[in-house]
XYZ file of C-alpha atoms in Angstrom:
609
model
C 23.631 176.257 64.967
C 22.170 174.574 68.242
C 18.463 174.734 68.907
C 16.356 176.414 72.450
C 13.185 175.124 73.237
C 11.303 176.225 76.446
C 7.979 176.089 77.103
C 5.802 176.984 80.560
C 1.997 175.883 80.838
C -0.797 173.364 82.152
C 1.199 170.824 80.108
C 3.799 167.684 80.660
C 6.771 170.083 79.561
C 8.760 167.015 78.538
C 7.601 165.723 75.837
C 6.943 169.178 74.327
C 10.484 170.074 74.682
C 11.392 166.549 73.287
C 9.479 167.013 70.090
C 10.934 170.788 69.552
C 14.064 169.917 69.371
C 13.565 166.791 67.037
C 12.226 169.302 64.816
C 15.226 171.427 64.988
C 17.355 168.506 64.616
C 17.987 169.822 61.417
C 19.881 173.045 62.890
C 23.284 170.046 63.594
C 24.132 168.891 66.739
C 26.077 166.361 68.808
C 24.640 166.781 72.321
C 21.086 167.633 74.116
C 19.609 168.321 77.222
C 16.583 169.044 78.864
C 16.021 170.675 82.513
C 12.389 171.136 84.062
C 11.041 171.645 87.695
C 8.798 168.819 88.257
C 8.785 169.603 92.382
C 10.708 171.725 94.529
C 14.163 171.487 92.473
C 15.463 171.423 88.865
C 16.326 168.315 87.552
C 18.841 167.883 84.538
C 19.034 165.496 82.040
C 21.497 165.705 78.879
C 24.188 163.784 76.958
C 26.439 163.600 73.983
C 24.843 162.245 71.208
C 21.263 162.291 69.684
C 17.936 162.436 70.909
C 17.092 159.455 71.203
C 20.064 158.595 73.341
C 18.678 161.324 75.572
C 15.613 159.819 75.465
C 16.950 156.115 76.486
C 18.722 158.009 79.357
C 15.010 159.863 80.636
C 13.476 156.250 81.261
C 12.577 155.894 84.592
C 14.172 159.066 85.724
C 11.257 160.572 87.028
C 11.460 164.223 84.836
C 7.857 163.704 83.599
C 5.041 166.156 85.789
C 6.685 169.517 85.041
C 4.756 172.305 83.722
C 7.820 173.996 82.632
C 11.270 173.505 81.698
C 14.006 174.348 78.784
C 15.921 172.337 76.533
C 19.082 172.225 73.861
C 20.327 170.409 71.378
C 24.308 171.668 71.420
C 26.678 172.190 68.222
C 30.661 172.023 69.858
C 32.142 175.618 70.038
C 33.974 176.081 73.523
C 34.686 172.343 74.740
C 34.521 168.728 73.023
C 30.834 167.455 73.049
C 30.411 165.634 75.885
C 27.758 164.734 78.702
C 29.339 167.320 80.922
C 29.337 169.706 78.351
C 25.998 169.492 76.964
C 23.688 171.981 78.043
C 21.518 173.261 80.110
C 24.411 174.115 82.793
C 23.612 175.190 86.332
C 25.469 177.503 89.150
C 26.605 176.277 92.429
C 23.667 176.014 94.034
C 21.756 174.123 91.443
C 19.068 176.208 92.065
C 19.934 178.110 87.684
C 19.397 176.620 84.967
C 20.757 178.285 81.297
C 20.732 177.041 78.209
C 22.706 179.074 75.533
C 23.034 179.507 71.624
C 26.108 181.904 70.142
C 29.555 182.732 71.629
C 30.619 184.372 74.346
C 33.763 186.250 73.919
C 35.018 187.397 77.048
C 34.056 184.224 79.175
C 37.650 183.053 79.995
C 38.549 186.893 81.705
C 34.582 186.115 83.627
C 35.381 182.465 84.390
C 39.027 183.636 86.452
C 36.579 186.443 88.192
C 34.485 184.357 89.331
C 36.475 181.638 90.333
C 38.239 183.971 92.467
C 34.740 185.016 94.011
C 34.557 181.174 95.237
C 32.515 179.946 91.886
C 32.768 176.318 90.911
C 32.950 175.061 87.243
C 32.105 171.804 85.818
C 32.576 172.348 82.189
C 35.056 173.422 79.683
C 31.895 175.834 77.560
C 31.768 179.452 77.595
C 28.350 178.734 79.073
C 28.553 177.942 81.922
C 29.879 181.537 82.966
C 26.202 182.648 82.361
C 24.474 180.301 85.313
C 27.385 181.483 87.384
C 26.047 185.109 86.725
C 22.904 184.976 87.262
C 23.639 183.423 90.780
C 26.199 186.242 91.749
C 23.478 188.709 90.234
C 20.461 186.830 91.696
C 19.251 188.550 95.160
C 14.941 188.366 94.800
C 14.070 188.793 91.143
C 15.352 186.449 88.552
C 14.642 188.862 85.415
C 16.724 191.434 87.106
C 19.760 188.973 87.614
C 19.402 188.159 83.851
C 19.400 191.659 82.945
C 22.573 192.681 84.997
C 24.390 189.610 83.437
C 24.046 190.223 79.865
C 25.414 193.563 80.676
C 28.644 191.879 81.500
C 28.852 189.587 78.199
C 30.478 190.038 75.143
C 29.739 188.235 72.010
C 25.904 186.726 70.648
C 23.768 184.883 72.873
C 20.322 183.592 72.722
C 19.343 182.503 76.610
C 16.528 180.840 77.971
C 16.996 180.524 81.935
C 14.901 179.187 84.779
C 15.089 178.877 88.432
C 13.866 176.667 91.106
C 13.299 179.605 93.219
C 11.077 181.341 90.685
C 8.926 178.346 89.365
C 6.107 179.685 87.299
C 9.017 181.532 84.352
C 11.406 181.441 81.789
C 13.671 183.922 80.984
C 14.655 184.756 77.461
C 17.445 187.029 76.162
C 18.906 187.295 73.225
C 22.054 189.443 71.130
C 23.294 188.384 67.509
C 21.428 185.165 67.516
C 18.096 183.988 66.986
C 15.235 184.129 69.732
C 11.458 184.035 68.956
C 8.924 183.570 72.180
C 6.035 181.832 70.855
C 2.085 182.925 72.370
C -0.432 180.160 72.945
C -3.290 179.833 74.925
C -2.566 179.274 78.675
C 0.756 178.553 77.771
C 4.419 180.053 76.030
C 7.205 179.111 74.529
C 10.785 180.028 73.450
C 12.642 178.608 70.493
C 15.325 179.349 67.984
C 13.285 178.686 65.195
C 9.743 178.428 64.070
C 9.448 174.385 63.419
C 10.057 173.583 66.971
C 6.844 175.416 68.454
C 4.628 174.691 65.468
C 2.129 172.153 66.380
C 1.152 174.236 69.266
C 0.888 177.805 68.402
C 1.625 179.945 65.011
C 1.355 183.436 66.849
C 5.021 184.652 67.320
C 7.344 187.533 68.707
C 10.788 188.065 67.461
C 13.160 189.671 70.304
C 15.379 192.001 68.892
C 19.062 192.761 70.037
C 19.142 193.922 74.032
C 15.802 192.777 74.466
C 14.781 190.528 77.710
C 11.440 188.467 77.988
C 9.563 187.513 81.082
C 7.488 184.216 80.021
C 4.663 182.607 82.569
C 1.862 180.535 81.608
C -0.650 183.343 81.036
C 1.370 185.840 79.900
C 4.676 187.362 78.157
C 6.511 190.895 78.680
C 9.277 192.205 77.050
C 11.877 194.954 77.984
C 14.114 196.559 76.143
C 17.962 196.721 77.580
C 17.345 199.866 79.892
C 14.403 197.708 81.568
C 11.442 199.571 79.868
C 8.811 197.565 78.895
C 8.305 197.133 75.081
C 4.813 196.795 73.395
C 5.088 193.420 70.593
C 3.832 193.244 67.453
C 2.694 189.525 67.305
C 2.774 188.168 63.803
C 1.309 184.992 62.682
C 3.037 182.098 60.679
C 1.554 181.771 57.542
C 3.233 178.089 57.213
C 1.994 174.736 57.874
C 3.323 172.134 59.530
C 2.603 169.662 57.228
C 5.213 171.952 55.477
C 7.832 171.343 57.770
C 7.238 167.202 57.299
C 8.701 164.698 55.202
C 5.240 163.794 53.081
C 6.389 160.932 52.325
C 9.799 161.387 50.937
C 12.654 159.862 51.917
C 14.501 162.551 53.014
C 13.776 166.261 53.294
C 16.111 167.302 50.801
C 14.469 164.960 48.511
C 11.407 166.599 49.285
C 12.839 170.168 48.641
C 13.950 169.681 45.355
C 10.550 168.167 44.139
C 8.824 171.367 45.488
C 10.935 173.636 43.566
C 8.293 174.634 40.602
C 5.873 175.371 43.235
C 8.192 177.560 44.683
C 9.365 178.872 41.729
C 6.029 179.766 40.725
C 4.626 181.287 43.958
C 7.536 183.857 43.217
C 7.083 184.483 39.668
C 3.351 185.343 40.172
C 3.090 186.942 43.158
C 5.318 189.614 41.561
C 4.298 189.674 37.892
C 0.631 190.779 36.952
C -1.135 189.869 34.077
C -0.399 193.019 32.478
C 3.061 192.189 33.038
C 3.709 194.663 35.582
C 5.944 193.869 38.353
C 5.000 193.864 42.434
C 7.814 195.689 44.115
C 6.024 194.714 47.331
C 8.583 195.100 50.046
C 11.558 196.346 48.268
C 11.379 200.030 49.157
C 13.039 201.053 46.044
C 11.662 204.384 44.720
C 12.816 205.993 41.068
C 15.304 208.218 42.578
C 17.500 205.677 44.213
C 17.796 203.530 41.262
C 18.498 206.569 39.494
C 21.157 207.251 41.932
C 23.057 203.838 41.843
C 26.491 203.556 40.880
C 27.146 200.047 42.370
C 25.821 197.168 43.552
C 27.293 194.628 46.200
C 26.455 191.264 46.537
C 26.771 189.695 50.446
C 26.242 186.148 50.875
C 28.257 182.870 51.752
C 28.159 179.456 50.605
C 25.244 178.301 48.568
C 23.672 182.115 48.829
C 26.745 183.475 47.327
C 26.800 180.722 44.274
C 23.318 182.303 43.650
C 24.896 185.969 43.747
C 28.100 185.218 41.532
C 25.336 183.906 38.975
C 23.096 187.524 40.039
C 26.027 189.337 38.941
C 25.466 188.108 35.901
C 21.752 189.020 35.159
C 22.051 192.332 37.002
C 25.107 193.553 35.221
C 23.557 192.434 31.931
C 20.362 194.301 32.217
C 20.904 197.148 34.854
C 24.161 197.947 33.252
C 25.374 198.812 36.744
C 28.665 197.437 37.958
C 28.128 194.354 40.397
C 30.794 192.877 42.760
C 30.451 190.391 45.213
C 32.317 189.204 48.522
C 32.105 186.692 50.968
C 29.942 187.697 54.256
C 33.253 186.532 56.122
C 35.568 189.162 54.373
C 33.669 191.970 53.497
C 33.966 193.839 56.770
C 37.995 192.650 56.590
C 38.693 194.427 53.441
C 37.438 198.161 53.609
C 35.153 198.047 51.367
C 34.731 200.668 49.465
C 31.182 201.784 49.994
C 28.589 205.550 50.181
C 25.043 206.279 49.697
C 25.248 205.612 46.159
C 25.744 201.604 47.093
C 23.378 199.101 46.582
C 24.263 196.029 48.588
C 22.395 193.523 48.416
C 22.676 190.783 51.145
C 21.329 186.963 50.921
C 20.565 184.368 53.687
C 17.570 181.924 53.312
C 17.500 182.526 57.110
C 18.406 185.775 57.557
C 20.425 184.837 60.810
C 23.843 183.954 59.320
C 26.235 185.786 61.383
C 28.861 186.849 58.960
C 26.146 188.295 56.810
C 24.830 190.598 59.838
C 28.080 191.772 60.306
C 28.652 192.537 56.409
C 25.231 194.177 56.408
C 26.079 196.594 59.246
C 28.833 197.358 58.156
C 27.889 198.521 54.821
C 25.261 200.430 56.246
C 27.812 201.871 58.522
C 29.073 203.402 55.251
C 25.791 204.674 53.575
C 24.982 201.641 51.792
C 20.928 200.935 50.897
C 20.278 197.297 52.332
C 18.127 195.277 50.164
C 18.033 192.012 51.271
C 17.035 188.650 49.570
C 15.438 186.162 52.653
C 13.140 183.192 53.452
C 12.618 184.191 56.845
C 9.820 186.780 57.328
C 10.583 188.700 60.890
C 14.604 187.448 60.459
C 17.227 189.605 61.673
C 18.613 190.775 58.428
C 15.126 191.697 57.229
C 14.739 193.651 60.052
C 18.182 195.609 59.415
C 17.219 196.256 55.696
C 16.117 198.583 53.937
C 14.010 196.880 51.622
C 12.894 192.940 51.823
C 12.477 190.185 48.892
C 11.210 187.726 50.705
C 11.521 184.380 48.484
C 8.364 182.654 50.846
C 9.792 179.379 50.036
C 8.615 177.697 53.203
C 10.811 175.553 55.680
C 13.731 174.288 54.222
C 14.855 172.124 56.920
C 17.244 169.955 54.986
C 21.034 171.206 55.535
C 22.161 171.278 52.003
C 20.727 173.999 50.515
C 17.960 173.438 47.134
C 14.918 175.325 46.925
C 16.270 178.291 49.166
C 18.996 178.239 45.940
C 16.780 178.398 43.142
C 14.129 180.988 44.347
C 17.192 183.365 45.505
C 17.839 183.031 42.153
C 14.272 183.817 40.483
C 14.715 186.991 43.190
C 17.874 187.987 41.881
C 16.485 187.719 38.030
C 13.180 189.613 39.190
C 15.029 192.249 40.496
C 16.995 192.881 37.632
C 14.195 193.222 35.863
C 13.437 195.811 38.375
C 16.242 197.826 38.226
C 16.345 197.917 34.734
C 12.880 198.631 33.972
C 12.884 201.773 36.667
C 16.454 202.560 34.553
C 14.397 202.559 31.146
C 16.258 200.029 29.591
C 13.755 197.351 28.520
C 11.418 197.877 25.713
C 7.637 195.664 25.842
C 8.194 193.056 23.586
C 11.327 191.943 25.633
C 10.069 192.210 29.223
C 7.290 190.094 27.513
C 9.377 187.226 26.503
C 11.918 187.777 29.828
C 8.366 187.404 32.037
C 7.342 184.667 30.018
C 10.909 182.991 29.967
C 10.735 182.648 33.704
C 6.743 181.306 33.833
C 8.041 178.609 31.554
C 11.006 177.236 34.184
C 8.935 175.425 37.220
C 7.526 173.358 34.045
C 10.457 172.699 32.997
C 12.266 171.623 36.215
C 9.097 169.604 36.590
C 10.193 167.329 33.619
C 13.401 166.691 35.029
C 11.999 165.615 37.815
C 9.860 163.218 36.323
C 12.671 161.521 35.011
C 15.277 161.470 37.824
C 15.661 157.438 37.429
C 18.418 158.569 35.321
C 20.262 160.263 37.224
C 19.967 157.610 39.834
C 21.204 155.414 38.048
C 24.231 157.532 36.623
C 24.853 158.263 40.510
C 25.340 154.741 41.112
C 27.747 153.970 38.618
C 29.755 156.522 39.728
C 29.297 156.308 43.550
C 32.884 155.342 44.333
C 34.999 157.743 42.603
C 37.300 159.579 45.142
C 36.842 162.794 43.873
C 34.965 164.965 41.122
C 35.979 168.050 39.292
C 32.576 170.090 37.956
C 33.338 172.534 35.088
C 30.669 175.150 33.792
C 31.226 179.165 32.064
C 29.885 181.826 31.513
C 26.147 181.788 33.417
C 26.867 178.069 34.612
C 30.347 178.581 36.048
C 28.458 179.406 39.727
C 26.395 176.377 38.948
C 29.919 174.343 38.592
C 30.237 175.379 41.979
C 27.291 174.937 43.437
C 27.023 171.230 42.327
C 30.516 170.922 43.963
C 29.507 171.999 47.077
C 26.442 169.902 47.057
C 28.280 166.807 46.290
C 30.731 167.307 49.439
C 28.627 168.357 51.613
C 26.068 165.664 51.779
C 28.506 162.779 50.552
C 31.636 163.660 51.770
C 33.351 162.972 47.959
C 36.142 165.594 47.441
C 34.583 167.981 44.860
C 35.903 171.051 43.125
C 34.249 173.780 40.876
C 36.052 175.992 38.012
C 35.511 177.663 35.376
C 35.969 175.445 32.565
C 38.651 178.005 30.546
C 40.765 177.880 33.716
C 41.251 173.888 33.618
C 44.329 173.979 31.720
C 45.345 176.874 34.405
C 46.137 174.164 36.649
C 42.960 171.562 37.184
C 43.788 169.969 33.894
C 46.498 167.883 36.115
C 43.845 166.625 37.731
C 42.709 164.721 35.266
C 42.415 160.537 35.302
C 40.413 157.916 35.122
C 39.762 157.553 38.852
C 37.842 161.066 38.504
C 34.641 162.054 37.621
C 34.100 165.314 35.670
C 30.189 166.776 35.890
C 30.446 168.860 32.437
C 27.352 171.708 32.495
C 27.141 171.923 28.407
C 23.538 173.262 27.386
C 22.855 175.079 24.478
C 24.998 178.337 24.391
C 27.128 180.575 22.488
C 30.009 179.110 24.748
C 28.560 175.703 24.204
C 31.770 174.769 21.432
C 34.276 176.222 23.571
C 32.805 173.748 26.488
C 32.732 170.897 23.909
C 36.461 171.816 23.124
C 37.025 171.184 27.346
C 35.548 168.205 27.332
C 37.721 166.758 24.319
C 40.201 167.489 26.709
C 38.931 165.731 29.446
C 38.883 162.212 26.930
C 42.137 162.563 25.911
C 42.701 162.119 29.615
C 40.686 159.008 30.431
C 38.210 161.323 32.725
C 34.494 160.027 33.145
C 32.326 162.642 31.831
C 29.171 163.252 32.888
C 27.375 165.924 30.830
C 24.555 168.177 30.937
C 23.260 169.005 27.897
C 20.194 170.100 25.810
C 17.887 167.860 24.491
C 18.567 166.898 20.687
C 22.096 167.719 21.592
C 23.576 163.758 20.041
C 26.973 165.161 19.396
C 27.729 164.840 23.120
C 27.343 161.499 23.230
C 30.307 160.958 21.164
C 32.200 162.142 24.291
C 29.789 160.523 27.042
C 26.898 157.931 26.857
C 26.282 159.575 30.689
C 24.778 162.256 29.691
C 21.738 164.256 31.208
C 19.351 166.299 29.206
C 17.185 169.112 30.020
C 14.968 170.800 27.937
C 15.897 173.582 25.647
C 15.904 176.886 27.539
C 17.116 180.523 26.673
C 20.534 180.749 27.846
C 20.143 183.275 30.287
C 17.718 181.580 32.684
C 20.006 178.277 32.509
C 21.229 178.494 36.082
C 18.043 177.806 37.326
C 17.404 174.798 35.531
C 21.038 172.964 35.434
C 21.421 172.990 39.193
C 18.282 171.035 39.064
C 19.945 167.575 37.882
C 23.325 167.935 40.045
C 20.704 168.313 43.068
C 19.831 164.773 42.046
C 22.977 163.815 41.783
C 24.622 164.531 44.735
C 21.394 163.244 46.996
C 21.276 160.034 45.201
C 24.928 159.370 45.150
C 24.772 160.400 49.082
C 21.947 158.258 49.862
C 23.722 155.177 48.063
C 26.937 155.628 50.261
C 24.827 155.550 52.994
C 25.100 159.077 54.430
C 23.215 160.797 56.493
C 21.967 163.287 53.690
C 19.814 165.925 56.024
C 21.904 165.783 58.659
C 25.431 165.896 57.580
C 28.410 165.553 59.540
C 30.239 168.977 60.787
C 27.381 170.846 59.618
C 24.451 173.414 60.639
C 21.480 174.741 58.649
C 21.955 178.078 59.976
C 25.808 179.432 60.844
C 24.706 181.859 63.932
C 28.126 182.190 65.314
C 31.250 183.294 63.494
């Protein structure tokens, strides 16, 4: 949520900041700002909307000339977006400038302090409190005035902070939330996220919790929260950013989907050999502490825990360990119970979601080993865990969730396998065919790709139905719900998921002909008890819409909207049947006319709780 850019340099630092945070656009937003030094005070610019209603407002308002400056795009917490609101806010003086991402707690007992100290306020944002700081704190040295007020904060915060009295820095800080300073050659730059400093430099550093950095043009320190200076490993983006581009797709999401067997097969053979022996590259997973196992968590939320309920699954069915999962959100609520023989294992495609930091630490509060299932190489989780898949699935800047989905998923099967295998429990001719089951599934996705005019056209036919009920079991029950959330989050429809033996539990009443049912039917030894559902569903005037298996003409007694996918071995379904309700929900979307990477409400990356 919300998106830092700063850069200092021999460059205009305005349309560098511009660009960054068009590419982190994707992060959600409703207000931006910009504030650089272009003479001998800071100038502000920012407003509620988009960027390019920022960029109507910078016309002719002589910001242009700086060689340094910082910049926000704002998601709502504390305060309704508005112009006042936006960010970057400034003290008194207007000689500070901060812009913020995260929450801080406390503000409202530090906002009566300093109001009593004489302090004006403009806004109604936890925010502002910072610039305030930093004035009260500020006597000669600007890093020092940072560093004294993040002692006095409670909550997550990622700062960037500049002053007209110190010219030639920024100021970064960050707790809880994301921060990486980016190195380039006679210039630096801050930013929440990798896309927005791209084009200019691929050598990062990722600030850790407590940790302050001193940027100028020709250099970057870091402390640590006692002051003492800290010695950076700078690692090097191994990304593109053609990668982080459209390439000629409509949309991003659009794009993601269609690059799903690449992904898919980047992951499959970067950890199997020829010989068929697995890479645990990363993992940090010796014989012993599979040995010593008793029970695995699962820690994820929204899309990453759809791919965990399905990893519960596949890792119960080969590991023979017992799996449960939770909800980032409650885990820490609940007292888990939780030692050193726990395997948790915790998903974010980012590796920043907040709730999932939170479960994380406090597993390992408890003895838990952290193995962690990520995107992001040098993310916060990975850098709490134990042991590190990383799913290298590139930049998925589009807000609904696809590839990220689908290769936490091939991680999840993979390290089953794993587990297993260390366990003894797989003989050579199966972990032969398992290996060989998954090396067949990015050609297979492939073909239903190639023939996504279908679903297009089953999407528009059914554009205008006010809600949709998806039913799946078994494997594809967390696929049921995934397709539900995909369909409501980029098109706004109403959309539930269940398992299809609970509909006549209660969603059977449901059940009319102003709703759309998305029936997930492939070949399966539950595949007549999910015929006997849809029957049901008939008898009830529902429109069906089925996925089934190709050769499978007994559905279309029930349906004539069906879509087929080639015949697969039941247990690596999920990765295949999401495919289609991808499609779906993107090309209904698109056909309402919403805005399908950036939806409403919405963030890529939930920093805050």
């Amino acid at each position: 949520m919300c998106g830092i850019v700063g850069y200092i340099g021999n460059k205009d630092a305005l349309p560098i900041l511009i660009e960054g945070l068009r590419r982190l656009e994707y992060r959600g937003y409703d207000s931006v700002g910009i504030a650089v030094i272009p003479g001998d005070k800071i100038i502000i610019k920012k407003c509620k909307g988009k960027i390019k209603d920022l960029e109507g407002f910078l016309k002719g308002k002589g910001v242009s000339g700086s060689h340094i400056g910082i910049s926000h795009n704002r998601w709502a917490t504390h305060g309704a977006p508005t112009n006042i609101n936006a960010h970057p806010h400034q003290d008194c003086s207007g000689d500070i400038a901060v812009v913020h991402n995260g929450i801080i707690e406390n503000f409202s007992e530090l906002k009566k302090q300093l109001i009593k100290e004489g302090h004006r306020f403009k806004s109604q944002t936890d925010t502002e409190v910072i610039s305030h700081l930093v004035e009260k704190y500020y006597k000669s040295c600007l890093k020092e005035a940072v560093s004294k007020t993040v002692r006095d904060l409670k909550g997550s915060f990622a700062l960037g902070v500049i002053s007209k009295s110190e010219p030639d820095r920024i100021i970064a800080a960050r707790k809880e939330s994301p921060l990486i300073v980016g190195i380039g050659e006679g210039e630096n730059f801050i930013a929440s996220d990798v896309p927005a400093i791209l084009k200019y430099t691929k050598q990062v550093v990722y600030l850790e919790d407590g940790e302050i950095a001193i940027l100028t043009k020709d250099k970057v320190e870091v402390f640590d929260s006692a002051g003492n200076p800290k010695n950076k490993k700078i690692d090097v983006i191994k990304w593109s950013l053609d990668s982080a581009q459209k390439s000629g797709f409509a949309h991003f999401m659009l794009k993601e989907i269609h690059e799903q067997p690449e992904v898919l097969k980047q992951i499959v053979y970067s950890r199997i050999g020829d010989g068929y022996e697995f890479n645990p590259e990363g993992i940090n997973i010796s014989d012993n502490d599979v040995k010593d196992v008793s029970h695995i968590i699962i820690i994820a939320c929204g899309t990453a825990y759809h791919a965990g309920l399905v990893g519960k699954y596949i890792l119960e069915k080969f590991t023979k360990i017992p799996v449960s999962i939770d909800f980032s959100s409650e885990f820490r609520y609940r007292d888990p119970i939780v030692n050193k023989n726990t395997l948790a294992i915790a998903i974010s495609q980012s590796g920043e979601t907040a709730d999932t930091l939170a479960a994380v630490k406090e597993a390992k509060s408890k003895g838990a080993r952290i193995l962690s299932i990520c995107n992001v190489v040098g993310s916060s989780l990975a850098r709490i865990s134990d042991g590190v898949f990383y799913t290298y699935a590139g930049p998925e800047i589009g807000v609904a969730s696809t590839k990220a989905y689908t290769a936490q998923l091939e991680a999840l099967y993979l390290m089953a396998f794993y587990i297993a295998d260390k366990k003894g429990l797989l003989k050579s001719d199966f972990k032969k065919s398992f290996l060989k089951g998954l090396k067949n599934i990015p050609g297979i996705i492939e073909s239903i790709l190639a023939k996504k005019n279908r679903i297009q056209k089953i999407a528009a036919k059914h554009l205008n139905f006010g809600s949709f009920l998806y039913l799946g079991r078994n494997l594809n029950y967390p696929t049921a719900l995934e397709g539900a959330l995909k369909l409501k989050e980029i098109s706004y429809i109403p959309a539930e998921g269940y398992a299809a033996g609970e509909m006549k539990h209660g969603p059977i009443a449901l059940i009319d002909e102003y709703r759309a049912v998305v029936c997930i039917a492939p070949e399966s030894f539950v595949y007549e008890k999910m015929v006997s559902n849809i029957e049901e569903i008939c008898a009830r005037k529902g429109k069906v819409i089925a996925i089934a298996t190709q050769g499978d003409k007994g559905i279309e007694d029930f349906t004539k909207e069906v879509i087929y996918i080639p015949k697969i071995d039941e247990v690596f379904s999920p990765i295949v049947t999401v495919v289609p309700l991808q499609l779906l929900a993107y090309y209904i979307a698109v056909k309402r006319g919403c805005d399908v990477d950036q939806p409403r409400n919405l963030a890529k990356s939930v920093t805050v709780e």
